[in-house]
Short mmCIF file of C-alpha atoms and ligand atoms in Angstrom, two decimals:
data_model
loop_
_atom_site.label_atom_id
_atom_site.label_comp_id
_atom_site.label_asym_id
_atom_site.label_seq_id
_atom_site.Cartn_x
_atom_site.Cartn_y
_atom_site.Cartn_z
CA MET X 1 -156.36 0.69 -15.83
CA ALA X 2 -154.84 3.95 -15.72
CA GLU X 3 -155.85 7.07 -17.84
CA VAL X 4 -153.33 8.01 -20.30
CA LYS X 5 -153.18 10.34 -22.57
CA PRO X 6 -153.16 9.53 -26.25
CA LEU X 7 -150.10 9.95 -28.50
CA VAL X 8 -150.27 10.70 -32.41
CA ALA X 9 -146.55 10.14 -33.88
CA GLY X 10 -146.09 10.96 -37.45
CA ASN X 11 -142.97 8.72 -39.39
CA TRP X 12 -141.90 10.64 -42.31
CA LYS X 13 -139.76 7.68 -43.31
CA MET X 14 -137.42 8.67 -46.29
CA ASN X 15 -139.16 11.38 -47.17
CA GLY X 16 -138.67 15.35 -46.76
CA THR X 17 -136.17 18.05 -47.34
CA ALA X 18 -135.82 21.45 -45.64
CA ALA X 19 -138.92 22.68 -47.54
CA ASP X 20 -141.19 20.15 -46.11
CA LEU X 21 -141.10 21.61 -42.59
CA ARG X 22 -143.43 23.83 -43.67
CA GLU X 23 -145.52 20.90 -42.81
CA LEU X 24 -144.00 20.83 -39.45
CA ASP X 25 -144.64 24.17 -39.05
CA GLY X 26 -148.63 23.46 -39.89
CA ILE X 27 -148.65 21.19 -37.24
CA VAL X 28 -147.20 23.23 -34.55
CA ALA X 29 -149.75 26.24 -35.77
CA GLY X 30 -152.72 23.76 -35.22
CA GLN X 31 -151.75 21.67 -32.42
CA SER X 32 -153.02 23.91 -29.64
CA GLY X 33 -156.71 22.68 -30.25
CA VAL X 34 -155.56 18.87 -30.07
CA ALA X 35 -156.04 16.67 -27.38
CA CYS X 36 -153.29 14.14 -27.46
CA ASP X 37 -149.61 14.54 -27.38
CA LEU X 38 -147.89 15.11 -30.77
CA ALA X 39 -144.71 13.68 -32.34
CA VAL X 40 -143.08 13.91 -35.66
CA CYS X 41 -140.15 11.75 -36.51
CA PRO X 42 -138.56 13.54 -39.88
CA PRO X 43 -135.55 11.86 -41.63
CA VAL X 44 -132.25 12.82 -39.48
CA THR X 45 -131.09 15.24 -41.72
CA LEU X 46 -134.03 17.34 -40.14
CA LEU X 47 -133.77 16.54 -37.02
CA ALA X 48 -131.86 19.57 -35.38
CA GLU X 49 -134.21 22.17 -37.57
CA ALA X 50 -137.17 20.63 -36.69
CA VAL X 51 -136.31 20.36 -33.13
CA ARG X 52 -135.87 24.69 -33.59
CA ARG X 53 -139.37 24.76 -35.17
CA VAL X 54 -141.32 23.25 -32.30
CA GLU X 55 -139.43 25.41 -29.74
CA GLY X 56 -142.68 26.54 -27.50
CA SER X 57 -144.71 24.25 -28.55
CA ASP X 58 -145.97 20.91 -27.38
CA VAL X 59 -144.72 19.02 -30.32
CA LEU X 60 -142.18 16.37 -29.83
CA VAL X 61 -139.76 15.83 -32.59
CA GLY X 62 -138.06 11.96 -32.86
CA ALA X 63 -135.81 10.02 -35.08
CA GLN X 64 -136.68 6.81 -36.87
CA ASP X 65 -133.63 4.57 -35.59
CA CYS X 66 -130.71 4.75 -33.46
CA HIS X 67 -127.64 2.67 -33.25
CA PRO X 68 -127.00 0.79 -30.20
CA GLU X 69 -123.64 1.93 -29.57
CA THR X 70 -122.71 5.60 -28.40
CA ALA X 71 -120.21 6.19 -30.82
CA GLY X 72 -117.40 4.30 -32.92
CA ALA X 73 -116.62 3.25 -36.53
CA HIS X 74 -120.32 2.63 -37.68
CA THR X 75 -119.96 4.66 -41.35
CA GLY X 76 -123.34 6.01 -41.90
CA GLU X 77 -125.15 5.40 -38.52
CA VAL X 78 -126.35 7.60 -35.93
CA SER X 79 -126.18 7.00 -31.96
CA ALA X 80 -129.08 7.62 -29.67
CA GLU X 81 -126.91 10.40 -27.98
CA MET X 82 -126.46 12.19 -31.21
CA ILE X 83 -130.07 12.00 -31.54
CA ALA X 84 -130.58 13.36 -27.93
CA ASP X 85 -127.92 15.87 -28.76
CA SER X 86 -130.20 17.42 -31.53
CA GLY X 87 -132.56 18.11 -28.82
CA ALA X 88 -134.97 15.33 -30.00
CA LYS X 89 -136.93 13.26 -27.30
CA ILE X 90 -138.09 10.12 -28.79
CA VAL X 91 -136.64 7.46 -31.22
CA ILE X 92 -138.88 4.55 -33.32
CA THR X 93 -137.16 1.01 -32.91
CA GLY X 94 -137.89 -1.78 -34.66
CA HIS X 95 -139.80 -0.52 -37.56
CA SER X 96 -141.03 -3.52 -39.53
CA GLU X 97 -139.23 -1.75 -42.63
CA ARG X 98 -136.17 -2.07 -40.49
CA ARG X 99 -136.88 -5.48 -39.62
CA ALA X 100 -137.45 -6.30 -43.15
CA ASP X 101 -134.67 -4.14 -45.10
CA HIS X 102 -131.86 -4.33 -42.57
CA GLY X 103 -132.82 -7.90 -40.86
CA GLU X 104 -133.15 -6.42 -37.66
CA SER X 105 -133.42 -9.26 -35.27
CA ASP X 106 -135.44 -8.59 -31.65
CA GLU X 107 -132.14 -8.75 -29.92
CA LEU X 108 -130.93 -5.57 -31.95
CA VAL X 109 -134.07 -3.78 -31.55
CA ARG X 110 -133.74 -4.49 -27.67
CA SER X 111 -130.29 -3.06 -27.48
CA LYS X 112 -131.53 -0.07 -29.75
CA THR X 113 -134.31 0.56 -26.94
CA GLU X 114 -131.48 0.29 -24.38
CA ALA X 115 -129.62 2.64 -26.12
CA ALA X 116 -132.44 5.21 -26.38
CA TRP X 117 -133.19 4.82 -23.02
CA ARG X 118 -129.49 5.20 -22.00
CA ALA X 119 -129.45 8.77 -24.12
CA GLY X 120 -132.60 9.76 -22.10
CA LEU X 121 -134.69 9.55 -25.20
CA SER X 122 -138.12 7.57 -24.86
CA ALA X 123 -138.92 4.70 -27.61
CA ILE X 124 -141.32 4.04 -30.01
CA LEU X 125 -141.26 0.26 -29.95
CA CYS X 126 -143.00 -1.36 -32.79
CA ILE X 127 -144.26 -4.97 -33.40
CA GLY X 128 -146.62 -6.57 -36.10
CA GLU X 129 -147.16 -9.77 -37.63
CA THR X 130 -146.82 -10.68 -41.59
CA GLY X 131 -150.03 -11.57 -43.47
CA GLU X 132 -149.14 -14.54 -43.60
CA GLU X 133 -148.69 -15.05 -39.74
CA ARG X 134 -152.18 -13.70 -39.36
CA ARG X 135 -153.82 -16.01 -41.56
CA ALA X 136 -151.99 -19.01 -39.85
CA GLY X 137 -153.73 -17.77 -36.94
CA ARG X 138 -149.97 -16.85 -35.23
CA THR X 139 -150.66 -13.31 -34.70
CA GLU X 140 -150.74 -13.50 -30.88
CA THR X 141 -147.46 -15.83 -30.99
CA ARG X 142 -145.73 -13.57 -33.12
CA LEU X 143 -146.41 -10.37 -30.99
CA GLU X 144 -145.37 -12.29 -27.61
CA GLN X 145 -142.35 -12.92 -29.19
CA GLN X 146 -141.16 -9.85 -30.23
CA LEU X 147 -142.69 -8.16 -26.93
CA ALA X 148 -140.45 -10.92 -25.26
CA GLY X 149 -137.18 -10.26 -27.45
CA SER X 150 -137.52 -6.42 -28.26
CA VAL X 151 -138.85 -4.91 -25.14
CA PRO X 152 -135.82 -4.38 -22.68
CA ASP X 153 -136.23 -4.58 -18.82
CA HIS X 154 -136.91 -1.99 -16.41
CA ALA X 155 -139.90 -0.67 -19.06
CA SER X 156 -142.11 2.29 -17.95
CA ALA X 157 -144.73 4.78 -19.07
CA GLU X 158 -142.10 7.29 -19.31
CA ARG X 159 -139.49 5.82 -21.80
CA LEU X 160 -141.50 3.10 -23.65
CA VAL X 161 -144.62 3.31 -26.45
CA ILE X 162 -145.38 0.16 -28.12
CA ALA X 163 -146.65 0.44 -31.52
CA TYR X 164 -148.92 -2.42 -32.73
CA GLU X 165 -148.25 -2.57 -36.83
CA PRO X 166 -149.28 -5.27 -38.89
CA MET X 167 -147.19 -5.25 -41.40
CA TRP X 168 -149.58 -6.21 -44.09
CA ALA X 169 -151.35 -2.93 -43.02
CA ILE X 170 -148.64 -0.46 -43.69
CA GLY X 171 -148.75 1.74 -46.85
CA THR X 172 -151.52 -1.05 -48.05
CA GLY X 173 -154.90 0.96 -47.24
CA LEU X 174 -155.40 -2.18 -45.41
CA THR X 175 -156.56 -2.06 -41.94
CA PRO X 176 -157.07 -5.00 -39.47
CA SER X 177 -161.00 -4.96 -38.18
CA ASP X 178 -162.07 -3.55 -35.01
CA ASP X 179 -162.22 -6.58 -33.20
CA ASP X 180 -158.59 -7.62 -34.34
CA ILE X 181 -157.22 -4.45 -33.53
CA GLY X 182 -159.06 -4.50 -30.06
CA ALA X 183 -157.76 -8.30 -29.69
CA ALA X 184 -153.99 -7.09 -30.06
CA HIS X 185 -153.97 -4.68 -28.05
CA ALA X 186 -155.41 -6.14 -25.34
CA HIS X 187 -152.80 -9.03 -25.92
CA ILE X 188 -150.34 -6.79 -25.80
CA ARG X 189 -151.09 -5.14 -22.52
CA GLY X 190 -151.91 -8.18 -20.88
CA ARG X 191 -148.31 -9.34 -21.80
CA LEU X 192 -146.55 -5.89 -20.66
CA GLU X 193 -148.70 -6.05 -17.29
CA ALA X 194 -147.82 -9.97 -16.58
CA ARG X 195 -143.92 -8.77 -17.08
CA PHE X 196 -143.71 -5.31 -15.59
CA GLY X 197 -146.81 -5.03 -13.59
CA VAL X 198 -148.07 -1.83 -12.66
CA ALA X 199 -145.21 -0.14 -14.33
CA ALA X 200 -146.74 -1.46 -17.53
CA GLN X 201 -149.99 0.57 -17.01
CA GLY X 202 -149.35 3.64 -18.32
CA VAL X 203 -147.46 2.29 -21.14
CA ARG X 204 -149.12 3.59 -24.64
CA ILE X 205 -150.13 0.98 -27.22
CA LEU X 206 -150.43 2.79 -30.44
CA TYR X 207 -152.41 1.31 -33.59
CA GLY X 208 -150.19 1.73 -36.69
CA GLY X 209 -150.97 0.92 -40.35
CA SER X 210 -152.57 2.98 -43.07
CA VAL X 211 -154.32 5.32 -40.38
CA LYS X 212 -156.07 8.36 -42.15
CA PRO X 213 -158.29 11.38 -41.43
CA ALA X 214 -161.45 8.95 -42.69
CA ASN X 215 -160.63 6.07 -40.52
CA ALA X 216 -158.82 7.42 -37.31
CA ARG X 217 -162.00 8.44 -35.40
CA ALA X 218 -163.07 4.91 -35.44
CA ILE X 219 -159.79 3.28 -34.85
CA LEU X 220 -158.75 6.07 -32.04
CA ALA X 221 -162.32 4.97 -30.19
CA LEU X 222 -161.47 1.58 -29.63
CA ALA X 223 -160.79 0.39 -26.20
CA GLY X 224 -156.88 -0.20 -25.76
CA VAL X 225 -155.87 1.87 -28.41
CA ASP X 226 -153.82 5.04 -26.82
CA GLY X 227 -152.81 6.66 -30.19
CA ALA X 228 -151.44 5.94 -33.84
CA LEU X 229 -148.08 5.79 -35.21
CA VAL X 230 -149.10 7.22 -38.75
CA GLY X 231 -146.65 6.89 -41.80
CA GLY X 232 -148.08 8.77 -45.35
CA ALA X 233 -150.50 10.52 -43.93
CA SER X 234 -148.29 12.31 -41.67
CA LEU X 235 -146.56 14.07 -44.48
CA LYS X 236 -149.67 16.32 -44.92
CA ALA X 237 -150.06 19.03 -41.74
CA ASP X 238 -154.02 19.06 -42.64
CA ASP X 239 -153.97 15.14 -42.65
CA PHE X 240 -151.93 14.84 -39.38
CA LEU X 241 -153.77 17.47 -37.82
CA ALA X 242 -157.03 15.73 -38.84
CA ILE X 243 -156.19 12.26 -37.61
CA ALA X 244 -154.75 13.92 -34.16
CA ALA X 245 -158.19 15.83 -33.76
CA ALA X 246 -160.03 12.57 -33.85
CA CYS X 247 -158.23 11.84 -30.47
C1 PEP E 1 -145.69 3.18 -40.65
O1 PEP E 1 -144.58 3.11 -41.61
O2 PEP E 1 -145.17 2.99 -39.07
C2 PEP E 1 -147.38 3.36 -41.22
C3 PEP E 1 -148.11 3.25 -40.10
O3 PEP E 1 -147.15 3.84 -42.41
P1 PEP E 1 -148.78 4.00 -42.98
O4 PEP E 1 -149.69 5.20 -41.97
O5 PEP E 1 -148.13 4.68 -44.43
O6 PEP E 1 -149.19 2.60 -43.30
#
């Protein structure tokens, strides 16, 4: 298995106005001692200014969603090309809040991910089971379905990151056991390698769901965990940097 540099990515969700970019400034100021790649995904209103603030640093800026089409009559939507035009390098696709709140299917997530690649962005594609699916022993089946349905052909480490985010762990303070995280990541890795062969070897598989400074070291040390997708704890520079320092 090839060595990969971990990635810690922050998803600000629908949080943040211009004043909150001071937290991004704090992340830029504190990133030099960090051994992993860092990305911050603020709301789309802040993208261009966020890109300006990270100039000259290694911090990447990403968006949280994109439309599959390049342009057109889709009021309120933002295309991957528009995101790339802002200077952002990444987009999150298939976040469970979009799958749940907007009924996004695996097929739509796949087309959004293809759009990201078309625009030259790399995608952080989220998958994960519900609490009910886990209790019913259907976690691996669900992950397989989501990988088969959401991940486009021709995936590579340059343009794909998978985020394993159990839906029941997001924003709840709950996390799976170390064994369960390890098993899910191993399963995802196995499916990617079965489909993409060596091209999948460097694809990073992040864990997401209630990652905090207090649990980051243990989670990031698990075999098969190549970083974290962080929601709530990414809103404060100190917390986000404390998580990144655990890599
Ligand atoms: C997320 O929404 O991707 C997430 C991981 O949220 P939190 O860290 O707040 O659980």
